[in-house]
């Protein structure tokens, strides 16, 4: 499928033969696996990749892809006896529609099938829409199909960003936000820095913040901007050396080339969705030269 403005969408076989949607535009290209509705790549033609993907990532049923944008639903973090970060990212989604816009953007709409794990939850409909142009726009739409019950869930687009070096970057946009420090027993602190530098393991859940976040990367001469809608939580994570070594699907040195800035509603920001209503978590990732 292609447009007059050069947009093109193809369904291919990706790594390990997993179905992959390739989206190409005049500005950029992106890849989305049906496995987890997982955006594994987004790159503008004249730039370094915007998303990090581990060279050690697994591409297998039941395994989460390490990098890109894991879709976290319906819970964030561990849950007794269940897969960490929910089942959406390890389920094969259905491709419902692809579209090309006259100006050249292209999009794909995927739906989470009514898998067994879903039916043990509230009846709900879950869709993920990826729109590729000069920026990467993603929407996780959850509709509560119960006639009477509220639907309480967490959601998060767990974006891994490619950076020149962890020592070179700084993160702006979280000053004044309260966060839980997962490296220190979830103790609550307030972010006092305008520009956050990372020089050890960082795992922070910033709460009640709707601000856009910027990753300033002088090494790549760019600023990455993460804008979000219908999201109160921002998570910042870098595993650093010890955690990097412990992850089999992550290179020991790869912590230097990535940082996660994740957008969603987790913990006390979890969503309480009334019957019949739809939650639309939207994240737009863009970059500019600096
Ligand atoms: O979002 C940060 C985090 O919750 C970290 O605590 C770490 O567990 C990371 O997610 C990766 O989780 P995963 O299950 O993908 O290994």
CSV table of C-alpha atoms and ligand atoms in Angstrom, one decimal:
chain,number,residue,atom,x,y,z
A,1,UNK,CA,0.0,0.0,0.0
A,2,UNK,CA,1.5,3.4,-0.8
A,3,UNK,CA,0.4,7.1,-1.1
A,4,UNK,CA,1.2,9.8,-3.6
A,5,UNK,CA,3.3,11.5,-0.8
A,6,UNK,CA,5.5,8.4,-0.5
A,7,UNK,CA,3.9,6.8,2.6
A,8,UNK,CA,4.0,3.0,2.4
A,9,UNK,CA,2.8,0.2,4.7
A,10,UNK,CA,3.9,-3.5,4.3
A,11,UNK,CA,3.3,-6.7,6.3
A,12,UNK,CA,6.6,-8.7,6.4
A,13,UNK,CA,8.2,-11.6,8.3
A,14,UNK,CA,10.4,-10.1,11.0
A,15,UNK,CA,12.9,-11.6,13.4
A,16,UNK,CA,12.1,-15.3,14.2
A,17,UNK,CA,9.5,-15.1,11.5
A,18,UNK,CA,7.2,-12.9,13.7
A,19,UNK,CA,4.8,-10.8,11.6
A,20,UNK,CA,6.1,-7.2,11.3
A,21,UNK,CA,4.4,-4.1,9.9
A,22,UNK,CA,6.9,-1.8,8.1
A,23,UNK,CA,5.8,1.8,7.8
A,24,UNK,CA,7.7,4.2,5.6
A,25,UNK,CA,7.2,7.9,5.0
A,26,UNK,CA,9.0,10.8,3.3
A,27,UNK,CA,10.4,11.7,6.8
A,28,UNK,CA,11.0,8.4,8.6
A,29,UNK,CA,10.4,4.7,8.9
A,30,UNK,CA,9.1,2.5,11.7
A,31,UNK,CA,8.5,-1.1,12.6
A,32,UNK,CA,5.7,-2.6,14.6
A,33,UNK,CA,5.5,-6.3,15.5
A,34,UNK,CA,2.1,-7.9,16.0
A,35,UNK,CA,3.8,-9.6,19.0
A,36,UNK,CA,2.8,-7.2,21.8
A,37,UNK,CA,1.8,-4.5,19.2
A,38,UNK,CA,5.4,-3.6,19.8
A,39,UNK,CA,7.0,-0.6,18.1
A,40,UNK,CA,10.6,-1.8,17.8
A,41,UNK,CA,12.0,1.0,15.7
A,42,UNK,CA,11.4,4.6,14.6
A,43,UNK,CA,14.1,6.5,12.7
A,44,UNK,CA,14.0,9.8,10.8
A,45,UNK,CA,15.9,9.7,7.6
A,46,UNK,CA,18.7,12.0,8.6
A,47,UNK,CA,19.1,10.9,12.2
A,48,UNK,CA,20.2,8.2,14.6
A,49,UNK,CA,17.4,5.8,15.6
A,50,UNK,CA,15.1,7.4,18.2
A,51,UNK,CA,14.2,4.1,19.9
A,52,UNK,CA,16.7,1.7,21.5
A,53,UNK,CA,16.4,-2.0,20.8
A,54,UNK,CA,18.7,-4.4,22.6
A,55,UNK,CA,20.9,-6.6,20.4
A,56,UNK,CA,20.1,-9.4,22.9
A,57,UNK,CA,16.4,-9.0,22.7
A,58,UNK,CA,14.3,-12.2,22.4
A,59,UNK,CA,11.7,-12.4,19.7
A,60,UNK,CA,9.6,-15.4,20.9
A,61,UNK,CA,6.1,-16.3,22.0
A,62,UNK,CA,5.6,-15.4,25.7
A,63,UNK,CA,8.8,-13.3,25.8
A,64,UNK,CA,8.8,-9.5,25.9
A,65,UNK,CA,10.9,-7.7,23.3
A,66,UNK,CA,13.6,-5.7,25.1
A,67,UNK,CA,13.5,-2.1,23.8
A,68,UNK,CA,11.3,-0.1,21.5
A,69,UNK,CA,7.9,0.7,23.1
A,70,UNK,CA,6.5,-2.1,25.2
A,71,UNK,CA,2.7,-1.7,25.7
A,72,UNK,CA,2.1,-2.2,29.4
A,73,UNK,CA,-1.5,-3.2,30.2
A,74,UNK,CA,-3.5,-4.0,32.4
A,75,UNK,CA,-0.9,-3.8,35.2
A,76,UNK,CA,2.5,-2.2,35.7
A,77,UNK,CA,5.3,-4.0,37.5
A,78,UNK,CA,5.1,-7.4,39.2
A,79,UNK,CA,1.7,-9.1,40.1
A,80,UNK,CA,1.7,-12.3,42.2
A,81,UNK,CA,2.1,-15.3,40.0
A,82,UNK,CA,1.6,-13.3,36.7
A,83,UNK,CA,3.9,-11.8,34.1
A,84,UNK,CA,5.5,-8.6,35.1
A,85,UNK,CA,4.0,-5.5,33.3
A,86,UNK,CA,0.8,-7.3,32.2
A,87,UNK,CA,0.0,-9.7,29.3
A,88,UNK,CA,-0.5,-7.2,26.4
A,89,UNK,CA,3.2,-7.1,25.5
A,90,UNK,CA,3.5,-10.9,25.2
A,91,UNK,CA,0.2,-11.4,23.3
A,92,UNK,CA,-0.1,-11.4,19.5
A,93,UNK,CA,-2.3,-8.5,18.5
A,94,UNK,CA,-4.5,-8.5,15.4
A,95,UNK,CA,-3.9,-6.0,12.6
A,96,UNK,CA,-7.3,-4.3,12.0
A,97,UNK,CA,-6.4,-1.6,9.5
A,98,UNK,CA,-3.6,0.4,7.9
A,99,UNK,CA,-4.1,3.8,6.4
A,100,UNK,CA,-2.2,6.4,4.5
A,101,UNK,CA,-2.9,10.1,4.7
A,102,UNK,CA,-2.7,12.5,1.8
A,103,UNK,CA,0.1,14.5,3.5
A,104,UNK,CA,2.2,11.3,3.7
A,105,UNK,CA,1.7,10.0,7.2
A,106,UNK,CA,0.9,6.3,7.6
A,107,UNK,CA,-0.8,4.4,10.4
A,108,UNK,CA,-1.7,1.0,11.7
A,109,UNK,CA,-4.5,0.0,14.0
A,110,UNK,CA,-4.1,-3.1,16.1
A,111,UNK,CA,-6.5,-4.9,18.5
A,112,UNK,CA,-5.8,-7.1,21.5
A,113,UNK,CA,-7.6,-10.4,20.9
A,114,UNK,CA,-9.9,-11.8,23.6
A,115,UNK,CA,-7.2,-14.0,24.9
A,116,UNK,CA,-7.9,-16.2,28.1
A,117,UNK,CA,-6.1,-13.6,30.3
A,118,UNK,CA,-8.4,-10.9,28.9
A,119,UNK,CA,-11.6,-12.8,29.6
A,120,UNK,CA,-10.6,-13.2,33.3
A,121,UNK,CA,-10.6,-9.4,33.4
A,122,UNK,CA,-13.4,-7.0,32.9
A,123,UNK,CA,-14.9,-7.2,29.4
A,124,UNK,CA,-13.0,-4.5,27.5
A,125,UNK,CA,-11.8,-3.6,24.0
A,126,UNK,CA,-8.1,-2.6,23.6
A,127,UNK,CA,-6.7,-1.0,20.5
A,128,UNK,CA,-3.3,0.5,19.7
A,129,UNK,CA,-2.9,3.0,16.9
A,130,UNK,CA,0.5,3.9,15.6
A,131,UNK,CA,0.9,6.9,13.3
A,132,UNK,CA,4.2,7.5,11.6
A,133,UNK,CA,5.2,10.8,10.0
A,134,UNK,CA,7.9,13.3,11.0
A,135,UNK,CA,7.0,12.2,14.6
A,136,UNK,CA,5.8,8.9,16.1
A,137,UNK,CA,2.4,9.1,17.6
A,138,UNK,CA,0.9,6.2,19.6
A,139,UNK,CA,-2.5,5.8,21.2
A,140,UNK,CA,-3.6,3.0,23.6
A,141,UNK,CA,-7.4,3.0,23.7
A,142,UNK,CA,-9.2,0.9,26.3
A,143,UNK,CA,-13.0,0.7,26.4
A,144,UNK,CA,-14.8,-0.6,29.4
A,145,UNK,CA,-17.4,-3.0,27.9
A,146,UNK,CA,-19.0,-3.9,31.2
A,147,UNK,CA,-22.6,-2.7,31.6
A,148,UNK,CA,-22.2,-1.9,35.3
A,149,UNK,CA,-18.6,-2.4,36.6
A,150,UNK,CA,-15.9,0.2,36.9
A,151,UNK,CA,-12.6,-1.1,35.3
A,152,UNK,CA,-9.5,-0.4,37.3
A,153,UNK,CA,-6.2,-0.8,35.4
A,154,UNK,CA,-2.7,0.6,34.8
A,155,UNK,CA,-1.3,1.5,31.4
A,156,UNK,CA,2.1,2.6,30.2
A,157,UNK,CA,4.0,3.1,27.0
A,158,UNK,CA,7.4,2.0,28.2
A,159,UNK,CA,9.6,3.8,25.7
A,160,UNK,CA,13.3,3.0,25.4
A,161,UNK,CA,15.2,5.8,23.8
A,162,UNK,CA,18.5,5.5,21.9
A,163,UNK,CA,21.1,8.0,23.2
A,164,UNK,CA,24.7,8.8,22.4
A,165,UNK,CA,25.9,8.0,26.0
A,166,UNK,CA,24.2,8.0,29.4
A,167,UNK,CA,26.9,10.4,30.7
A,168,UNK,CA,26.1,12.9,28.0
A,169,UNK,CA,22.3,13.3,28.3
A,170,UNK,CA,20.0,15.2,30.7
A,171,UNK,CA,16.3,15.0,31.2
A,172,UNK,CA,14.1,18.1,31.5
A,173,UNK,CA,10.4,18.6,32.5
A,174,UNK,CA,10.1,16.9,35.8
A,175,UNK,CA,11.2,19.6,38.2
A,176,UNK,CA,8.7,19.9,41.1
A,177,UNK,CA,7.1,16.5,40.4
A,178,UNK,CA,6.9,14.0,43.3
A,179,UNK,CA,8.3,10.6,42.6
A,180,UNK,CA,8.7,7.2,44.2
A,181,UNK,CA,12.2,6.0,44.1
A,182,UNK,CA,12.1,2.2,43.4
A,183,UNK,CA,15.8,1.9,44.0
A,184,UNK,CA,15.2,3.1,47.6
A,185,UNK,CA,12.1,1.2,48.8
A,186,UNK,CA,9.7,3.4,46.9
A,187,UNK,CA,10.5,6.3,49.2
A,188,UNK,CA,8.8,9.5,48.0
A,189,UNK,CA,10.8,12.6,47.0
A,190,UNK,CA,10.3,15.7,45.0
A,191,UNK,CA,12.4,16.3,41.9
A,192,UNK,CA,14.4,19.5,42.5
A,193,UNK,CA,16.5,19.5,39.4
A,194,UNK,CA,15.7,21.3,36.2
A,195,UNK,CA,18.0,18.9,34.3
A,196,UNK,CA,18.3,15.3,35.6
A,197,UNK,CA,21.7,13.6,35.0
A,198,UNK,CA,22.1,9.9,35.4
A,199,UNK,CA,25.2,8.3,37.0
A,200,UNK,CA,23.8,5.2,38.7
A,201,UNK,CA,20.7,3.0,38.5
A,202,UNK,CA,17.5,5.1,38.2
A,203,UNK,CA,14.0,3.8,38.6
A,204,UNK,CA,11.5,6.5,39.5
A,205,UNK,CA,7.8,6.8,39.1
A,206,UNK,CA,6.9,10.5,38.8
A,207,UNK,CA,3.3,11.0,39.9
A,208,UNK,CA,0.6,13.5,38.9
A,209,UNK,CA,2.6,15.0,36.2
A,210,UNK,CA,1.2,15.8,32.7
A,211,UNK,CA,4.3,17.6,31.5
A,212,UNK,CA,6.2,16.9,28.3
A,213,UNK,CA,9.7,15.5,29.0
A,214,UNK,CA,12.8,16.4,26.9
A,215,UNK,CA,15.9,14.3,26.6
A,216,UNK,CA,18.8,16.6,25.7
A,217,UNK,CA,21.6,14.7,23.9
A,218,UNK,CA,24.5,16.8,22.8
A,219,UNK,CA,26.3,13.7,21.7
A,220,UNK,CA,23.8,13.1,18.9
A,221,UNK,CA,23.2,16.9,18.6
A,222,UNK,CA,19.5,16.4,19.3
A,223,UNK,CA,16.6,16.9,21.7
A,224,UNK,CA,14.0,14.2,22.0
A,225,UNK,CA,10.6,15.4,23.1
A,226,UNK,CA,8.0,13.0,24.7
A,227,UNK,CA,4.6,14.6,24.8
A,228,UNK,CA,1.6,12.8,26.4
A,229,UNK,CA,-2.1,13.0,26.8
A,230,UNK,CA,-4.3,11.3,29.5
A,231,UNK,CA,-1.2,10.3,31.4
A,232,UNK,CA,-0.4,11.3,35.0
A,233,UNK,CA,2.7,9.1,35.5
A,234,UNK,CA,6.1,9.4,34.0
A,235,UNK,CA,8.7,6.7,34.7
A,236,UNK,CA,12.4,7.2,34.3
A,237,UNK,CA,14.6,4.1,34.2
A,238,UNK,CA,18.2,3.2,33.5
A,239,UNK,CA,19.3,-0.2,34.9
A,240,UNK,CA,23.0,0.7,35.2
A,241,UNK,CA,25.7,-1.9,35.5
A,242,UNK,CA,24.3,-4.5,38.0
A,243,UNK,CA,20.8,-4.8,36.6
A,244,UNK,CA,22.2,-4.7,33.0
A,245,UNK,CA,24.4,-7.7,33.9
A,246,UNK,CA,21.4,-9.6,35.4
A,247,UNK,CA,19.2,-9.2,32.3
A,248,UNK,CA,19.9,-12.0,29.8
A,249,UNK,CA,18.2,-10.1,27.0
A,250,UNK,CA,20.2,-6.9,27.5
A,251,UNK,CA,23.9,-6.4,26.8
A,252,UNK,CA,26.1,-5.6,29.8
A,253,UNK,CA,27.2,-2.3,28.3
A,254,UNK,CA,23.9,-1.4,26.7
A,255,UNK,CA,22.8,0.7,29.7
A,256,UNK,CA,25.1,3.4,28.3
A,257,UNK,CA,23.1,3.7,25.1
A,258,UNK,CA,19.5,3.9,26.4
A,259,UNK,CA,17.2,5.6,28.8
A,260,UNK,CA,13.5,4.8,29.4
A,261,UNK,CA,11.1,7.7,29.7
A,262,UNK,CA,7.7,6.0,30.1
A,263,UNK,CA,4.2,7.6,29.9
A,264,UNK,CA,1.1,6.1,31.5
A,265,UNK,CA,-1.0,5.8,34.6
A,266,UNK,CA,0.6,3.6,37.3
A,267,UNK,CA,0.3,3.0,41.0
A,268,UNK,CA,-1.9,5.7,42.7
A,269,UNK,CA,-2.4,7.2,39.2
A,270,UNK,CA,-4.1,4.0,38.0
A,271,UNK,CA,-7.3,4.5,35.9
A,272,UNK,CA,-10.8,3.9,37.2
A,273,UNK,CA,-12.8,3.7,33.9
A,274,UNK,CA,-16.7,3.9,34.2
A,275,UNK,CA,-18.8,1.5,32.2
A,276,UNK,CA,-18.9,2.2,28.5
A,277,UNK,CA,-16.2,4.9,28.6
A,278,UNK,CA,-12.9,4.8,26.7
A,279,UNK,CA,-9.4,5.8,28.0
A,280,UNK,CA,-7.0,7.1,25.4
A,281,UNK,CA,-3.4,7.3,26.4
A,282,UNK,CA,-1.5,9.2,23.7
A,283,UNK,CA,2.2,9.6,23.4
A,284,UNK,CA,4.0,11.6,20.7
A,285,UNK,CA,7.8,11.3,20.2
A,286,UNK,CA,9.7,13.8,18.2
A,287,UNK,CA,13.2,15.2,17.8
A,288,UNK,CA,14.9,18.4,16.8
A,289,UNK,CA,18.5,19.2,16.1
A,290,UNK,CA,20.3,21.2,18.8
B,1,LIG,O1,9.7,0.8,34.2
B,1,LIG,C1,10.8,0.5,34.9
B,1,LIG,C2,10.7,-1.0,35.3
B,1,LIG,O2,9.5,-1.2,36.1
B,1,LIG,C3,11.9,-1.4,36.1
B,1,LIG,O3,11.7,-1.6,37.4
B,1,LIG,C4,12.4,-2.7,35.3
B,1,LIG,O4,11.8,-3.8,35.9
B,1,LIG,C5,11.9,-2.3,33.9
B,1,LIG,O5,10.6,-1.8,34.1
B,1,LIG,C6,11.9,-3.5,32.9
B,1,LIG,O6,11.0,-4.4,33.3
B,1,LIG,P1,11.0,-5.8,32.4
B,1,LIG,O7,9.8,-6.6,32.9
B,1,LIG,O8,10.7,-5.3,31.0
B,1,LIG,O9,12.3,-6.4,32.5
